[in-house]
PDB file of C-alpha atoms and ligand atoms in Angstrom:
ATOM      1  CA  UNK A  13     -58.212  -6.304 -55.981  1.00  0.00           C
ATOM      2  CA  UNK A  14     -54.718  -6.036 -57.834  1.00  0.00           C
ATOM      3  CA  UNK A  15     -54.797  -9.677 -59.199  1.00  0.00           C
ATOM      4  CA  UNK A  16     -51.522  -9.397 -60.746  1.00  0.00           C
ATOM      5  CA  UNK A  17     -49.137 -12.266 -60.550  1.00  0.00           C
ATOM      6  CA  UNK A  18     -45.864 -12.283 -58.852  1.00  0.00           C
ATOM      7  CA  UNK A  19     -42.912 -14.331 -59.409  1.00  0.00           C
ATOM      8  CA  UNK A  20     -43.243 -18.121 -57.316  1.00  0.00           C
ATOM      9  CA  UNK A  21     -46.212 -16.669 -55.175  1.00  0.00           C
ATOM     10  CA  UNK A  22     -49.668 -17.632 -55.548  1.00  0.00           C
ATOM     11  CA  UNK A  23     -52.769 -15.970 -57.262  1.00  0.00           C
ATOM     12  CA  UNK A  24     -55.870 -17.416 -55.661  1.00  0.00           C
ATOM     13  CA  UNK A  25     -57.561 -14.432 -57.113  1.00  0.00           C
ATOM     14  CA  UNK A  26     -58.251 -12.925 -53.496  1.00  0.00           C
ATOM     15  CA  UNK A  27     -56.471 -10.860 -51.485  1.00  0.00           C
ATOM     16  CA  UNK A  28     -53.658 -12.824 -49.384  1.00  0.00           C
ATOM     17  CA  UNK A  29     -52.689 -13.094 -46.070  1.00  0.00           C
ATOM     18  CA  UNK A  30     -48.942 -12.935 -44.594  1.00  0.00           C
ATOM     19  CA  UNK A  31     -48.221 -14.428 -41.090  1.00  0.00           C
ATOM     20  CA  UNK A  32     -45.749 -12.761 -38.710  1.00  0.00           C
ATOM     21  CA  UNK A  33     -42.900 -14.423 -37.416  1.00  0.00           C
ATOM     22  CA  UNK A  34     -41.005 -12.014 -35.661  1.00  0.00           C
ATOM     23  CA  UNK A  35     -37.406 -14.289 -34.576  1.00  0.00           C
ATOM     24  CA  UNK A  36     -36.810 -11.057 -32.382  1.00  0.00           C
ATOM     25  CA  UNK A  37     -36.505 -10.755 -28.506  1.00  0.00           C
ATOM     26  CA  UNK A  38     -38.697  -6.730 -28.438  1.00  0.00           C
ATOM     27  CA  UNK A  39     -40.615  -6.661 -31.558  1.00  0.00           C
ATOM     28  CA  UNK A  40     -43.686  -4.600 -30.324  1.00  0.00           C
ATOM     29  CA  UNK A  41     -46.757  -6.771 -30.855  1.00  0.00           C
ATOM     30  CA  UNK A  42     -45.336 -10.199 -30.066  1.00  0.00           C
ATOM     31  CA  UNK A  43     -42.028  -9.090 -28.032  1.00  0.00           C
ATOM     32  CA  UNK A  44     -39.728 -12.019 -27.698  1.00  0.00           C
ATOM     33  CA  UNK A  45     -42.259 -14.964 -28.004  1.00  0.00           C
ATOM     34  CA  UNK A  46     -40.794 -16.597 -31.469  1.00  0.00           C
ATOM     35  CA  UNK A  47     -37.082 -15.600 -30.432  1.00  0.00           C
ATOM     36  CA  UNK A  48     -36.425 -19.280 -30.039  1.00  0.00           C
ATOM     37  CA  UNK A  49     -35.529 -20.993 -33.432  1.00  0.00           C
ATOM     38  CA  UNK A  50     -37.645 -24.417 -32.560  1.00  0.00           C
ATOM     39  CA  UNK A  51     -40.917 -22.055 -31.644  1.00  0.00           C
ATOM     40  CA  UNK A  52     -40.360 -19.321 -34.583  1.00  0.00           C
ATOM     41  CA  UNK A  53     -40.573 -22.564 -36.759  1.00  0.00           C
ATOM     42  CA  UNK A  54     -43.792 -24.663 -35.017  1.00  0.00           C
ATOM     43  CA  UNK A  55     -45.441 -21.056 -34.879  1.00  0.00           C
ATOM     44  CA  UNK A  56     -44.654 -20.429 -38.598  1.00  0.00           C
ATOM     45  CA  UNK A  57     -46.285 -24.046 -39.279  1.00  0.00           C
ATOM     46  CA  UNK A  58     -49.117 -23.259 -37.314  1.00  0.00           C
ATOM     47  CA  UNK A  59     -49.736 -19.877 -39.021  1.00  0.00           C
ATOM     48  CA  UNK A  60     -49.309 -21.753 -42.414  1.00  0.00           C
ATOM     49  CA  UNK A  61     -52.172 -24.411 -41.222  1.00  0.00           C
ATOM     50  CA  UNK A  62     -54.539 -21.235 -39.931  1.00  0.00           C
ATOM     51  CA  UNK A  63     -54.675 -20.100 -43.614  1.00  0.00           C
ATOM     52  CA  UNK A  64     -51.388 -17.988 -43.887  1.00  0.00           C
ATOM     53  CA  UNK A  65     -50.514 -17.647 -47.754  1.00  0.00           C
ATOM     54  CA  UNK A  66     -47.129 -16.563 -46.836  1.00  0.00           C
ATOM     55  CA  UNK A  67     -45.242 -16.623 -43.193  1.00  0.00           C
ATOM     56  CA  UNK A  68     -43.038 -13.301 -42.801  1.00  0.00           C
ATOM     57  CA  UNK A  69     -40.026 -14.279 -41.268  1.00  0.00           C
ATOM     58  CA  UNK A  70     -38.168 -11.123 -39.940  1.00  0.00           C
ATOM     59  CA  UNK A  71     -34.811 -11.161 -37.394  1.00  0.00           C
ATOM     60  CA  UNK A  72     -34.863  -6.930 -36.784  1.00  0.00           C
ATOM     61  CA  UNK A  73     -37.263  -5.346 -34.864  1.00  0.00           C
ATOM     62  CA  UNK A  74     -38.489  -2.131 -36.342  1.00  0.00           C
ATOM     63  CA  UNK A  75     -40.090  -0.526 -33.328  1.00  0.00           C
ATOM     64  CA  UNK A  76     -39.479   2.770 -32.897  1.00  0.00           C
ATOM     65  CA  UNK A  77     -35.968   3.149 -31.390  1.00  0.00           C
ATOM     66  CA  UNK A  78     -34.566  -0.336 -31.658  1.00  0.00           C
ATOM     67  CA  UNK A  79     -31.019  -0.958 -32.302  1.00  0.00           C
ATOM     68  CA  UNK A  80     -30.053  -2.545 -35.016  1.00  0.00           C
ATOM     69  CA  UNK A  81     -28.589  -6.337 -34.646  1.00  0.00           C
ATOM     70  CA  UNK A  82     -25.608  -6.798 -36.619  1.00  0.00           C
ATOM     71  CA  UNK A  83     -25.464  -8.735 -39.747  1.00  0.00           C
ATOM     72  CA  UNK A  84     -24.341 -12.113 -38.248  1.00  0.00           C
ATOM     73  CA  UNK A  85     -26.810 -11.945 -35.201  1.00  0.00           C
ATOM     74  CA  UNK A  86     -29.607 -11.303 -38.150  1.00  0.00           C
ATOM     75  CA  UNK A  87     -28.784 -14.215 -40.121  1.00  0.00           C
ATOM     76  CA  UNK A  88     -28.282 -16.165 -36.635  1.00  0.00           C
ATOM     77  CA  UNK A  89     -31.936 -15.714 -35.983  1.00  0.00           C
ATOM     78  CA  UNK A  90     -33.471 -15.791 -39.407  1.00  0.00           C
ATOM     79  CA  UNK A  91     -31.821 -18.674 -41.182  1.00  0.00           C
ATOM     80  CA  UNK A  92     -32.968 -21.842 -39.791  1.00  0.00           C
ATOM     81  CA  UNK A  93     -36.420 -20.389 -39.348  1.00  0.00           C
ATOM     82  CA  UNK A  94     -36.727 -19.405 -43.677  1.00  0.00           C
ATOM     83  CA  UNK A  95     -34.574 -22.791 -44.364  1.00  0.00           C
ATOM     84  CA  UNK A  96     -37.456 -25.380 -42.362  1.00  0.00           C
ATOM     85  CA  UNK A  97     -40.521 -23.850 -43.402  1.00  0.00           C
ATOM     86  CA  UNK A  98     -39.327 -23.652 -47.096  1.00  0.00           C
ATOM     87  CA  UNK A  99     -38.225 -27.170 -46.429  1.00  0.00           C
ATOM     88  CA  UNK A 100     -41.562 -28.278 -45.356  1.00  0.00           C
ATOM     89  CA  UNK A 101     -43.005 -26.035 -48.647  1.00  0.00           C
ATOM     90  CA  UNK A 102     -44.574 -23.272 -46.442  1.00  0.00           C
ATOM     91  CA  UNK A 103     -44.131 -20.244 -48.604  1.00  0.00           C
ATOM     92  CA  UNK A 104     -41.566 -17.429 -46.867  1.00  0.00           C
ATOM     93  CA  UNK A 105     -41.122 -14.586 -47.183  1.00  0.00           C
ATOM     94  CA  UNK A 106     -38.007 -12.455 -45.282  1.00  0.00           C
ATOM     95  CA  UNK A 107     -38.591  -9.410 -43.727  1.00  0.00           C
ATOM     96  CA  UNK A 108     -35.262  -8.071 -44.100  1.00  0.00           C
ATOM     97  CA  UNK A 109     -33.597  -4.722 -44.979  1.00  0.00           C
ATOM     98  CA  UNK A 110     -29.947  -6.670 -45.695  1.00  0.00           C
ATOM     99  CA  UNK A 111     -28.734  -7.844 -48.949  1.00  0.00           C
ATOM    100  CA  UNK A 112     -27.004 -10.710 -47.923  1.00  0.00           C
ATOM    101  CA  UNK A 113     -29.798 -11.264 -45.328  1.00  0.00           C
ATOM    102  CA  UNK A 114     -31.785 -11.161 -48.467  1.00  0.00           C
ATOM    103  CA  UNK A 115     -30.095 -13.745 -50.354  1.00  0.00           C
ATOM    104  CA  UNK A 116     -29.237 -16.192 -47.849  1.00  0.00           C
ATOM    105  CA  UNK A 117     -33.060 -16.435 -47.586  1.00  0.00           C
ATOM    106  CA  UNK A 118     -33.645 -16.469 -51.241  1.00  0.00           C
ATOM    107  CA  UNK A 119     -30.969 -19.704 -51.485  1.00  0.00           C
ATOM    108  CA  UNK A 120     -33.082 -21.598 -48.656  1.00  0.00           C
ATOM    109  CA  UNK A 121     -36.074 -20.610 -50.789  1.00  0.00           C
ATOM    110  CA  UNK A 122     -38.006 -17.436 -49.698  1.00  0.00           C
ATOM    111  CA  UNK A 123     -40.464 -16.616 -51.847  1.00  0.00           C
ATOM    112  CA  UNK A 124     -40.564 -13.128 -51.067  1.00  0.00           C
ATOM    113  CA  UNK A 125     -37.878 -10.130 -49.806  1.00  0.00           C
ATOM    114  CA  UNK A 126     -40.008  -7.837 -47.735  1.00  0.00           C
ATOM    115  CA  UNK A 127     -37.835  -4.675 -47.376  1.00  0.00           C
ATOM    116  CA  UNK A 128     -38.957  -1.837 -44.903  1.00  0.00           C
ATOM    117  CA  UNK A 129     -36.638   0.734 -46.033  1.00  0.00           C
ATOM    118  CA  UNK A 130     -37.714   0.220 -49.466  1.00  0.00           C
ATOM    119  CA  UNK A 131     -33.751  -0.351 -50.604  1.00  0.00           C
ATOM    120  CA  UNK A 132     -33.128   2.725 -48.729  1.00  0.00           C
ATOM    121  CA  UNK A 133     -30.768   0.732 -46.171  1.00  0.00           C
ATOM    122  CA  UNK A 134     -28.662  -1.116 -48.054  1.00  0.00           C
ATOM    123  CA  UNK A 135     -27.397  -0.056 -51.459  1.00  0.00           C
ATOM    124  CA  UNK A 136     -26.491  -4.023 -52.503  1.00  0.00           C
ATOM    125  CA  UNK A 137     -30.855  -4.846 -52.339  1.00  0.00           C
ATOM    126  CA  UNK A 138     -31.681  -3.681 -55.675  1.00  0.00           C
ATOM    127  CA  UNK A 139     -28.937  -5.177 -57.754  1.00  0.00           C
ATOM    128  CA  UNK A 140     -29.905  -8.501 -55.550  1.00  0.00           C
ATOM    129  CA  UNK A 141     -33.642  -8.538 -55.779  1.00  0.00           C
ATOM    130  CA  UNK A 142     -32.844  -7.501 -59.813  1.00  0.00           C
ATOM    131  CA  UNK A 143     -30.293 -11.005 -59.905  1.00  0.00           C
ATOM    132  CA  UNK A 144     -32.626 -13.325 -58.496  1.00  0.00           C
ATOM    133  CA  UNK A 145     -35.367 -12.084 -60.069  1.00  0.00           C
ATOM    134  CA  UNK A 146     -37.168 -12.365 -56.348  1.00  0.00           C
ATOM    135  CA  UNK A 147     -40.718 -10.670 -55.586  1.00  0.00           C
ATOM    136  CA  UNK A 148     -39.812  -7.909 -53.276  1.00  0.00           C
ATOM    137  CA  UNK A 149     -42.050  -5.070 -51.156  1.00  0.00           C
ATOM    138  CA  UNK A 150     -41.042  -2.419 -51.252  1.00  0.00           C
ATOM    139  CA  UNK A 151     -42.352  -0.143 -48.174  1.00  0.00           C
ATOM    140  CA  UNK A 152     -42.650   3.597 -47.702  1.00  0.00           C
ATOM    141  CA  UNK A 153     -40.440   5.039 -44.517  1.00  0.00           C
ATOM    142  CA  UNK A 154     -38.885   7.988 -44.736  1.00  0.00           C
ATOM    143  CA  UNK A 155     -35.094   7.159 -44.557  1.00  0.00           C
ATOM    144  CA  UNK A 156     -31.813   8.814 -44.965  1.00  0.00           C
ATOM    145  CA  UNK A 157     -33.416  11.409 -47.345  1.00  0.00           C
ATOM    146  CA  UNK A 158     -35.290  13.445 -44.655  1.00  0.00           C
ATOM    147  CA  UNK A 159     -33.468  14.801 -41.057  1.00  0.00           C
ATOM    148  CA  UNK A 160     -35.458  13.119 -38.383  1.00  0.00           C
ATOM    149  CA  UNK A 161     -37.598  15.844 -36.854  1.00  0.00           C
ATOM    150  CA  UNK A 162     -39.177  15.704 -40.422  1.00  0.00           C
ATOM    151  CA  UNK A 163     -39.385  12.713 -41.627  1.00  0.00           C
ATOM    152  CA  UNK A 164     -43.347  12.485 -40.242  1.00  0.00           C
ATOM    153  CA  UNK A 165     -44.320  16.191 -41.502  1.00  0.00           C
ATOM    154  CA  UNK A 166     -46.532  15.605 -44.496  1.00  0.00           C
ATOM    155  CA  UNK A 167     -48.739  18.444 -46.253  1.00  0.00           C
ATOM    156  CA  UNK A 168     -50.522  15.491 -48.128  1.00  0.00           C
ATOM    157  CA  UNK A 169     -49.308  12.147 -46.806  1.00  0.00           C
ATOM    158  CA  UNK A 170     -50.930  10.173 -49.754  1.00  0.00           C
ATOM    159  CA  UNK A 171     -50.156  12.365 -52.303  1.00  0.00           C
ATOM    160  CA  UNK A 172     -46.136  11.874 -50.884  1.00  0.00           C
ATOM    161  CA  UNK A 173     -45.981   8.668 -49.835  1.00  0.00           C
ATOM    162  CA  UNK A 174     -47.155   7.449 -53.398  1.00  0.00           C
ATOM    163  CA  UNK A 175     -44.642  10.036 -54.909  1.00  0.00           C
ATOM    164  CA  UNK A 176     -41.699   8.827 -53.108  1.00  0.00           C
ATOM    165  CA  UNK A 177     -42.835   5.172 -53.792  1.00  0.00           C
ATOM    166  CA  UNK A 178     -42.703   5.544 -57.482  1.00  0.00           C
ATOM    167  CA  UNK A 179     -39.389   7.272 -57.084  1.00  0.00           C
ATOM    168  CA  UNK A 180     -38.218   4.327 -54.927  1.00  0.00           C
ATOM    169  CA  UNK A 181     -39.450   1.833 -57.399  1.00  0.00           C
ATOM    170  CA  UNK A 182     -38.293   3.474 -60.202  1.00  0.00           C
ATOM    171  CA  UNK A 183     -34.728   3.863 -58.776  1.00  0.00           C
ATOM    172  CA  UNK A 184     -34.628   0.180 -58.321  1.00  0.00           C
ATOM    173  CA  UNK A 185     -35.869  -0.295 -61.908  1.00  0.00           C
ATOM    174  CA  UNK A 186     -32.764   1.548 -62.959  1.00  0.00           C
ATOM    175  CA  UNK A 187     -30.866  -1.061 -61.421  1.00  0.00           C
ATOM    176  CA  UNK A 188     -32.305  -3.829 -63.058  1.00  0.00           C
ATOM    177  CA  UNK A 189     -35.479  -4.621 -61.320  1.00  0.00           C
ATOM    178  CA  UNK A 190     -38.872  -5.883 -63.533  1.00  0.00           C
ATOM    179  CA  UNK A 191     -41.635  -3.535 -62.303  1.00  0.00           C
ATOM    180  CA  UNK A 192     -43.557  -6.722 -61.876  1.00  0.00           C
ATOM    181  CA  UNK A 193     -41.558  -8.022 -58.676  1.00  0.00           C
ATOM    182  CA  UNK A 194     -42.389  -5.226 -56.971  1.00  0.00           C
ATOM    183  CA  UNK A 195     -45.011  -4.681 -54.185  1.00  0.00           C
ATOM    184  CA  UNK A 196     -45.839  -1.304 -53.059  1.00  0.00           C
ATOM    185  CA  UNK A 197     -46.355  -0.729 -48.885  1.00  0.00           C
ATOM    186  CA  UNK A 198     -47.427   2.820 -47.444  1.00  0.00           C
ATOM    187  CA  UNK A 199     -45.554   1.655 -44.298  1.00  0.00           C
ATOM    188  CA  UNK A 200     -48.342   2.148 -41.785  1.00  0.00           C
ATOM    189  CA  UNK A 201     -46.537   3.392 -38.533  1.00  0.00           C
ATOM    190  CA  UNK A 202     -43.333   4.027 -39.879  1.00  0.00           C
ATOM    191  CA  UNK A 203     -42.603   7.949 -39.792  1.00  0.00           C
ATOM    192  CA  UNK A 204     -46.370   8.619 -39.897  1.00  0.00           C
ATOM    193  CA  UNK A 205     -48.057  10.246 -37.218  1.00  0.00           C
ATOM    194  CA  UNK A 206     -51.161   8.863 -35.461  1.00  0.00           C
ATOM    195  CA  UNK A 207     -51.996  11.705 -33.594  1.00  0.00           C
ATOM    196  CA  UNK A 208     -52.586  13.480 -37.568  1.00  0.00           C
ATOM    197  CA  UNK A 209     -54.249  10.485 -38.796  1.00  0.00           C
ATOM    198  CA  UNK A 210     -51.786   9.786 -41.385  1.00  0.00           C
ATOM    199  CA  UNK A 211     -52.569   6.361 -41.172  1.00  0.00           C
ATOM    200  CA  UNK A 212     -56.279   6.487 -41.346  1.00  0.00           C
ATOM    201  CA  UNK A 213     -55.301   9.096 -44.537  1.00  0.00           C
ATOM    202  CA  UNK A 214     -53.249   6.333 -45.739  1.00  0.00           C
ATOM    203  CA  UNK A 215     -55.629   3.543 -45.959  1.00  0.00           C
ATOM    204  CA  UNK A 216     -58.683   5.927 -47.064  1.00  0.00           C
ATOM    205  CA  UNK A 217     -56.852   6.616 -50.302  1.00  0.00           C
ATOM    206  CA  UNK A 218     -55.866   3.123 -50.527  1.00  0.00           C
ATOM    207  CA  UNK A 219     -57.445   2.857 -54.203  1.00  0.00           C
ATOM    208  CA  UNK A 220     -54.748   5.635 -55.244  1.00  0.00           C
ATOM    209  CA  UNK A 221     -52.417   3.149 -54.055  1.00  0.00           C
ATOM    210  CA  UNK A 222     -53.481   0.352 -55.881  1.00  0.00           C
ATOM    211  CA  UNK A 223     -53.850   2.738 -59.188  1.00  0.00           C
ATOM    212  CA  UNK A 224     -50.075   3.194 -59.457  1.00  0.00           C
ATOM    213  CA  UNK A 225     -50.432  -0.316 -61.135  1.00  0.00           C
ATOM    214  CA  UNK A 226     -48.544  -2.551 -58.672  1.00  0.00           C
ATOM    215  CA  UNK A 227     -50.053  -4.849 -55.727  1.00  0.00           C
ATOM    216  CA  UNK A 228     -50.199  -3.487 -52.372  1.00  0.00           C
ATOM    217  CA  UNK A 229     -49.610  -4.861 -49.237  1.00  0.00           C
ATOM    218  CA  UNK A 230     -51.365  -3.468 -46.459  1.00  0.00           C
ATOM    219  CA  UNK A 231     -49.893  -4.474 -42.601  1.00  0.00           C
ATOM    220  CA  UNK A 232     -51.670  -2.460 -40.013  1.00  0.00           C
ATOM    221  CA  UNK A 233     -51.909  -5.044 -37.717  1.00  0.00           C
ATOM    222  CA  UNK A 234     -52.247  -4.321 -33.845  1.00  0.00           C
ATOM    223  CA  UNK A 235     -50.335  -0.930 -34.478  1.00  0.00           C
ATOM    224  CA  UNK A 236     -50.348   2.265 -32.386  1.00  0.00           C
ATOM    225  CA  UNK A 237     -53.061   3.513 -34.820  1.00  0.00           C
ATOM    226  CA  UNK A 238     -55.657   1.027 -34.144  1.00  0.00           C
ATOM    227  CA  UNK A 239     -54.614   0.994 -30.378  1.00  0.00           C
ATOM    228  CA  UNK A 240     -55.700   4.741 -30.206  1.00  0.00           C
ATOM    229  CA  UNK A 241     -58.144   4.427 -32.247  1.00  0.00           C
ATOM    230  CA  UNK A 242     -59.689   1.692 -29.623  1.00  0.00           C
ATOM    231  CA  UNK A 243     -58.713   3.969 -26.428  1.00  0.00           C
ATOM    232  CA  UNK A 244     -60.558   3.766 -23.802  1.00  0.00           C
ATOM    233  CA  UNK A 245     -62.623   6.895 -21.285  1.00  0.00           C
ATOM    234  CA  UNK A 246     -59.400   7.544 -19.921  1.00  0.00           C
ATOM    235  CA  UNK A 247     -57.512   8.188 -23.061  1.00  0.00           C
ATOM    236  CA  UNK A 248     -55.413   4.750 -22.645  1.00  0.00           C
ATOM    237  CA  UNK A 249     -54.635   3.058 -25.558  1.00  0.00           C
ATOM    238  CA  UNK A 250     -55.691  -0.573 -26.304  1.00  0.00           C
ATOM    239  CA  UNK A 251     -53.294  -3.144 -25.457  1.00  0.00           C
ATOM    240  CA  UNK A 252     -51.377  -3.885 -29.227  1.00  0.00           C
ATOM    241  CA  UNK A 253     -52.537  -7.886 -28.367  1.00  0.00           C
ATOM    242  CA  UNK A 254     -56.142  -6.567 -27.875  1.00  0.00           C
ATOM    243  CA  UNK A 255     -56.287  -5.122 -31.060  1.00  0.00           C
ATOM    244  CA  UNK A 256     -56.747  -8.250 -33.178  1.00  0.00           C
ATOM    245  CA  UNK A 257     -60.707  -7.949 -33.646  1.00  0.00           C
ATOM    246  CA  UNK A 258     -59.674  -4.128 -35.181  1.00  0.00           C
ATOM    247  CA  UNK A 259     -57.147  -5.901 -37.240  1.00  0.00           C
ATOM    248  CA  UNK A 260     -59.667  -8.649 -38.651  1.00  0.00           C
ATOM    249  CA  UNK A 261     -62.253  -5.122 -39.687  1.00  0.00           C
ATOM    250  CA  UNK A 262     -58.844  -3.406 -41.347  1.00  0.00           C
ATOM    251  CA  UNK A 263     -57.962  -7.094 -43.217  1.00  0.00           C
ATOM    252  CA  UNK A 264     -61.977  -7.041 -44.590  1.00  0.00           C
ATOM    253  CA  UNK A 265     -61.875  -3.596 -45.715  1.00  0.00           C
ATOM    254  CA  UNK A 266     -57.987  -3.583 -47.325  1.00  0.00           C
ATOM    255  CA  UNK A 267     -58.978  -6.697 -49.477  1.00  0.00           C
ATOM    256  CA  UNK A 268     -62.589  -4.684 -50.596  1.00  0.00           C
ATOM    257  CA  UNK A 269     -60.968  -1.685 -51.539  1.00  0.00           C
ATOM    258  CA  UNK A 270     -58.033  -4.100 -53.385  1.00  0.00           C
ATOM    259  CA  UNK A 271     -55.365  -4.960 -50.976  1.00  0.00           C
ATOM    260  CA  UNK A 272     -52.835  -7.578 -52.887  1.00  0.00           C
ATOM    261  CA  UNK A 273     -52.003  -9.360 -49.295  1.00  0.00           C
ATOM    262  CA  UNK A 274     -52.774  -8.005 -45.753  1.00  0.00           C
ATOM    263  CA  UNK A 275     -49.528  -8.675 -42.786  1.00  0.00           C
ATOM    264  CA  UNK A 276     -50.811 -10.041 -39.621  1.00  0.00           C
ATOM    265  CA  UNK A 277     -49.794 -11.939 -36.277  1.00  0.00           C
ATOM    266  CA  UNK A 278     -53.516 -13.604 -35.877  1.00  0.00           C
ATOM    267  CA  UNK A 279     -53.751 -15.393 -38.943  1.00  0.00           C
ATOM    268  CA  UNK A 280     -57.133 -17.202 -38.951  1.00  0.00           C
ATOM    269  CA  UNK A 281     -59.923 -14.842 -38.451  1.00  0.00           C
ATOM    270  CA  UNK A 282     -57.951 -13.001 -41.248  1.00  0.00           C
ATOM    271  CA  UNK A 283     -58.016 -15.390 -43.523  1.00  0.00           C
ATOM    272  CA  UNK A 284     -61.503 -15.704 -43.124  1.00  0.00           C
ATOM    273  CA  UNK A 285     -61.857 -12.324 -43.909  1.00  0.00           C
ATOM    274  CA  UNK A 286     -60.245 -12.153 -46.888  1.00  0.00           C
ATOM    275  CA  UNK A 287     -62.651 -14.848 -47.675  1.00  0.00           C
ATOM    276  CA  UNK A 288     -65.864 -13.569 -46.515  1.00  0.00           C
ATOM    277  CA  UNK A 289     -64.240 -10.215 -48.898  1.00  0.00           C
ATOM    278  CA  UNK A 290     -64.042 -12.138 -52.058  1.00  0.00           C
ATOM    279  CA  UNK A 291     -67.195 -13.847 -51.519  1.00  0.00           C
ATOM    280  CA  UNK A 292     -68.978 -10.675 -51.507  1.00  0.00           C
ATOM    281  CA  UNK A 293     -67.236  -8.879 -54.325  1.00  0.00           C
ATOM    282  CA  UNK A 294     -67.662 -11.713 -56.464  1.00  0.00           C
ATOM    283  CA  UNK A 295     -71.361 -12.480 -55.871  1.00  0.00           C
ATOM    284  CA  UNK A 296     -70.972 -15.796 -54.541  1.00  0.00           C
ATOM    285  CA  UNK A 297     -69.650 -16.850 -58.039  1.00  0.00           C
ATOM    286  CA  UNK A 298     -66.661 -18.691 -56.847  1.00  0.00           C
ATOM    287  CA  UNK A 299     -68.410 -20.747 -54.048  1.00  0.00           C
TER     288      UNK A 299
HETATM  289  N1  PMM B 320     -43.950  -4.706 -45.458  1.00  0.00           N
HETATM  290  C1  PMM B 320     -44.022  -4.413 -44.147  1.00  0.00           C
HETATM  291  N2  PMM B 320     -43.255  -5.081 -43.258  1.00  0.00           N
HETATM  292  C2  PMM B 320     -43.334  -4.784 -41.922  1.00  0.00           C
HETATM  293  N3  PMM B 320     -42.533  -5.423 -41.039  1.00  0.00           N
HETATM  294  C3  PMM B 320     -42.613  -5.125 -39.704  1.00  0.00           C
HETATM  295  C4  PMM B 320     -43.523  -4.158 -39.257  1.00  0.00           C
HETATM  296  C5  PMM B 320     -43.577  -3.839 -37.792  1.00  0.00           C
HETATM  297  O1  PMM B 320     -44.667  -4.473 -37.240  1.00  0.00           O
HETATM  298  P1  PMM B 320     -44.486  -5.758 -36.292  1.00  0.00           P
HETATM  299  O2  PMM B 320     -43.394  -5.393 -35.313  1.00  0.00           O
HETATM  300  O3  PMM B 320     -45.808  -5.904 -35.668  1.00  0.00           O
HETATM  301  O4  PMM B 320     -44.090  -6.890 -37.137  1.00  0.00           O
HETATM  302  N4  PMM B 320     -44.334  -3.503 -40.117  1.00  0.00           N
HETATM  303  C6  PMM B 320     -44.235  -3.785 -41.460  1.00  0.00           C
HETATM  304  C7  PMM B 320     -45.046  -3.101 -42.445  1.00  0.00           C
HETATM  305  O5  PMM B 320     -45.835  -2.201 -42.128  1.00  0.00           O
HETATM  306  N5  PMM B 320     -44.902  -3.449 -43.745  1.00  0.00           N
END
C-alpha cells in the first residue's frame, strides 16, 4: 500500500475507507435517499461511526446521462452537509467538479476535493486546489478531449488511462499544484466499457497504478461492473444495492494489491476489510 501522506488527512498506515454521501435526488446506487440536508448529515455521522476515514460529500450525480445542476443548486445541496460534519470533526471530503464548489467546501473545512473530471470541467480547479494547498483526486474520464462515440474505445485501457493521468496531473502541476496533493483514480465506470472488461483490466493492473508514485483511490462500489459480473441464469444484472458483499471482496483485494483509500456507500464491512487486509500483509505485527 501507497503509505504516502497527504495534506490534513490521516495515515493509519492501511488502506482507507471513504463513505458516500450522495446530497442528490438520482444518483444511481443510493437515488435520492440523502437528498434531504438533515439525513445527508445523520447518514454522514453514521458512516463516520461505522469506520469511514473520510465521508464523500457530492451534490452532482454522475450517472450516465444526468444533467448537470447549476452552480447555485450544487452549493444549495452540498454546503450545510460539508459545513456540520466538519463542524462535528468528521473528515470531508467534496465530490465536486466546480471551483467555487470546491472552495466553499475547503472554507467549511473539507479535507479533500474529489474531482471526477480530473480538472477537465472547470479550468478555475487547478489554480484553486494549487492556492489552498488542498489534497485533491484526481479521476480518469475521458472529457472534452475525445468526441463521445470514443471516449470508451481503448486499445490498452491501462496503458491509457495511466498515460492520460500523468498528463492530467502534470498539467495541473504546471499550474501550481505539489505532486503530493494529488490522488490518482482510474474512474471505474466512467467512459469504460463493461461489456470489454475495462474495468476488471483496470483493477488487474492496479499495481501499475500505484507505481506512477501517487496514492490511488479505488471506488468500484455497487457499479454496473460488479452488477454483471453477479448476473444471474437469465443474464439480469444484480440489483446495484445487492452488490455490497462484491464490493466488501473488491475493498479486500484493492487495499492487498495497495489501494491508498477504497469509495463506498456500505461503510462497515469495508472497513473491516481494510482491516482484516493489513492484518494479513503485516503478519499480525500491528495487533
Ligand atoms: N473519485 C471518484 N469519485 C466518484 N464519485 C462518484 C462516482 C459515481 O458513483 P456513485 O453514484 O455510486 O457515487 N464514482 C466516483 C469514482 O469512481 N471515483
Amino acid at each position: 500500500m501507497t503509505s504516502m501522506k497527504l495534506p490534513g488527512l490521516p495515515d493509519p498506515g492501511r488502506c482507507l475507507v471513504m463513505g458516500v454521501v450522495n446530497v442528490t435526488p438520482d444518483s444511481f446506487s443510493d437515488g435520492g435517499a440523502w437528498f434531504d440536508p438533515k439525513r445527508a448529515i445523520e447518514h454522514g455521522l453514521r458512516l463516520a461511526e461505522e469506520g469511514a476515514d473520510l465521508v464523500d460529500v457530492g451534490g452532482e450525480s454522475t450517472r450516465p446521462g444526468a444533467q448537470r445542476v447549476s452552480l447555485e443548486e450544487e452549493l444549495r445541496r452540498v454546503a450545510p452537509v460539508v459545513r456540520e460534519l466538519a463542524r462535528q470533526g468528521v473528515p470531508v471530503s467534496v465530490d465536486t467538479m466546480r471551483a467555487e464548489v470546491a472552495d466553499f467546501a475547503v472554507e467549511a473545512g473539507a479535507r479533500l476535493v474529489n474531482d471526477v473530471s480530473g480538472g477537465l470541467a472547470d479550468p478555475a480547479m487547478a489554480e484553486l486546489v494549487a492556492k489552498t494547498g488542498v489534497a485533491y483526486v484526481l479521476m480518469h474520464w475521458r472529457g472534452h478531449s475525445h468526441a463521445m462515440q470514443n471516449r470508451a474505445v481503448y486499445s490498452d485501457v491501462g496503458a491509457e488511462v495511466r498515460e492520460e493521468l500523468v498528463h492530467r496531473m502534470d498539467a495541473m502541476v504546471d499550474e501550481g499544484v505539489d505532486p503530493g496533493q494529488i490522488v490518482l483514480d482510474p474512474g471505474l465506470g466512467f467512459s469504460k466499457r463493461p461489456e470489454q472488461g475495462h474495468n476488471w483490466a483496470l483493477l488487474a493492473e492496479l499495481e501499475s497504478f500505484t507505481a506512477l508514485g501517487r496514492p490511488v483511490l479505488i471506488a468500484g462500489s455497487r457499479k454496473t461492473f460488479l452488477s454483471r459480473l453477479l448476473s444471474d441464469t437469465a443474464d439480469t444484472p444484480r440489483p446495484a444495492a445487492e452488490c455490497d458483499a462484491a464490493t466488501v471482496a473488491l475493498t479486500t483485494l484493492s487495499a492487498a494489491h495497495g489501494a491508498w483509500c477504497v469509495r463506498v456507500h456500505d461503510v462497515r464491512p469495508n472497513a473491516d476489510a481494510v482491516r482484516v487486509a493489513a492484518a494479513w500483509s503485516d503478519g499480525g505485527a500491528r495487533l
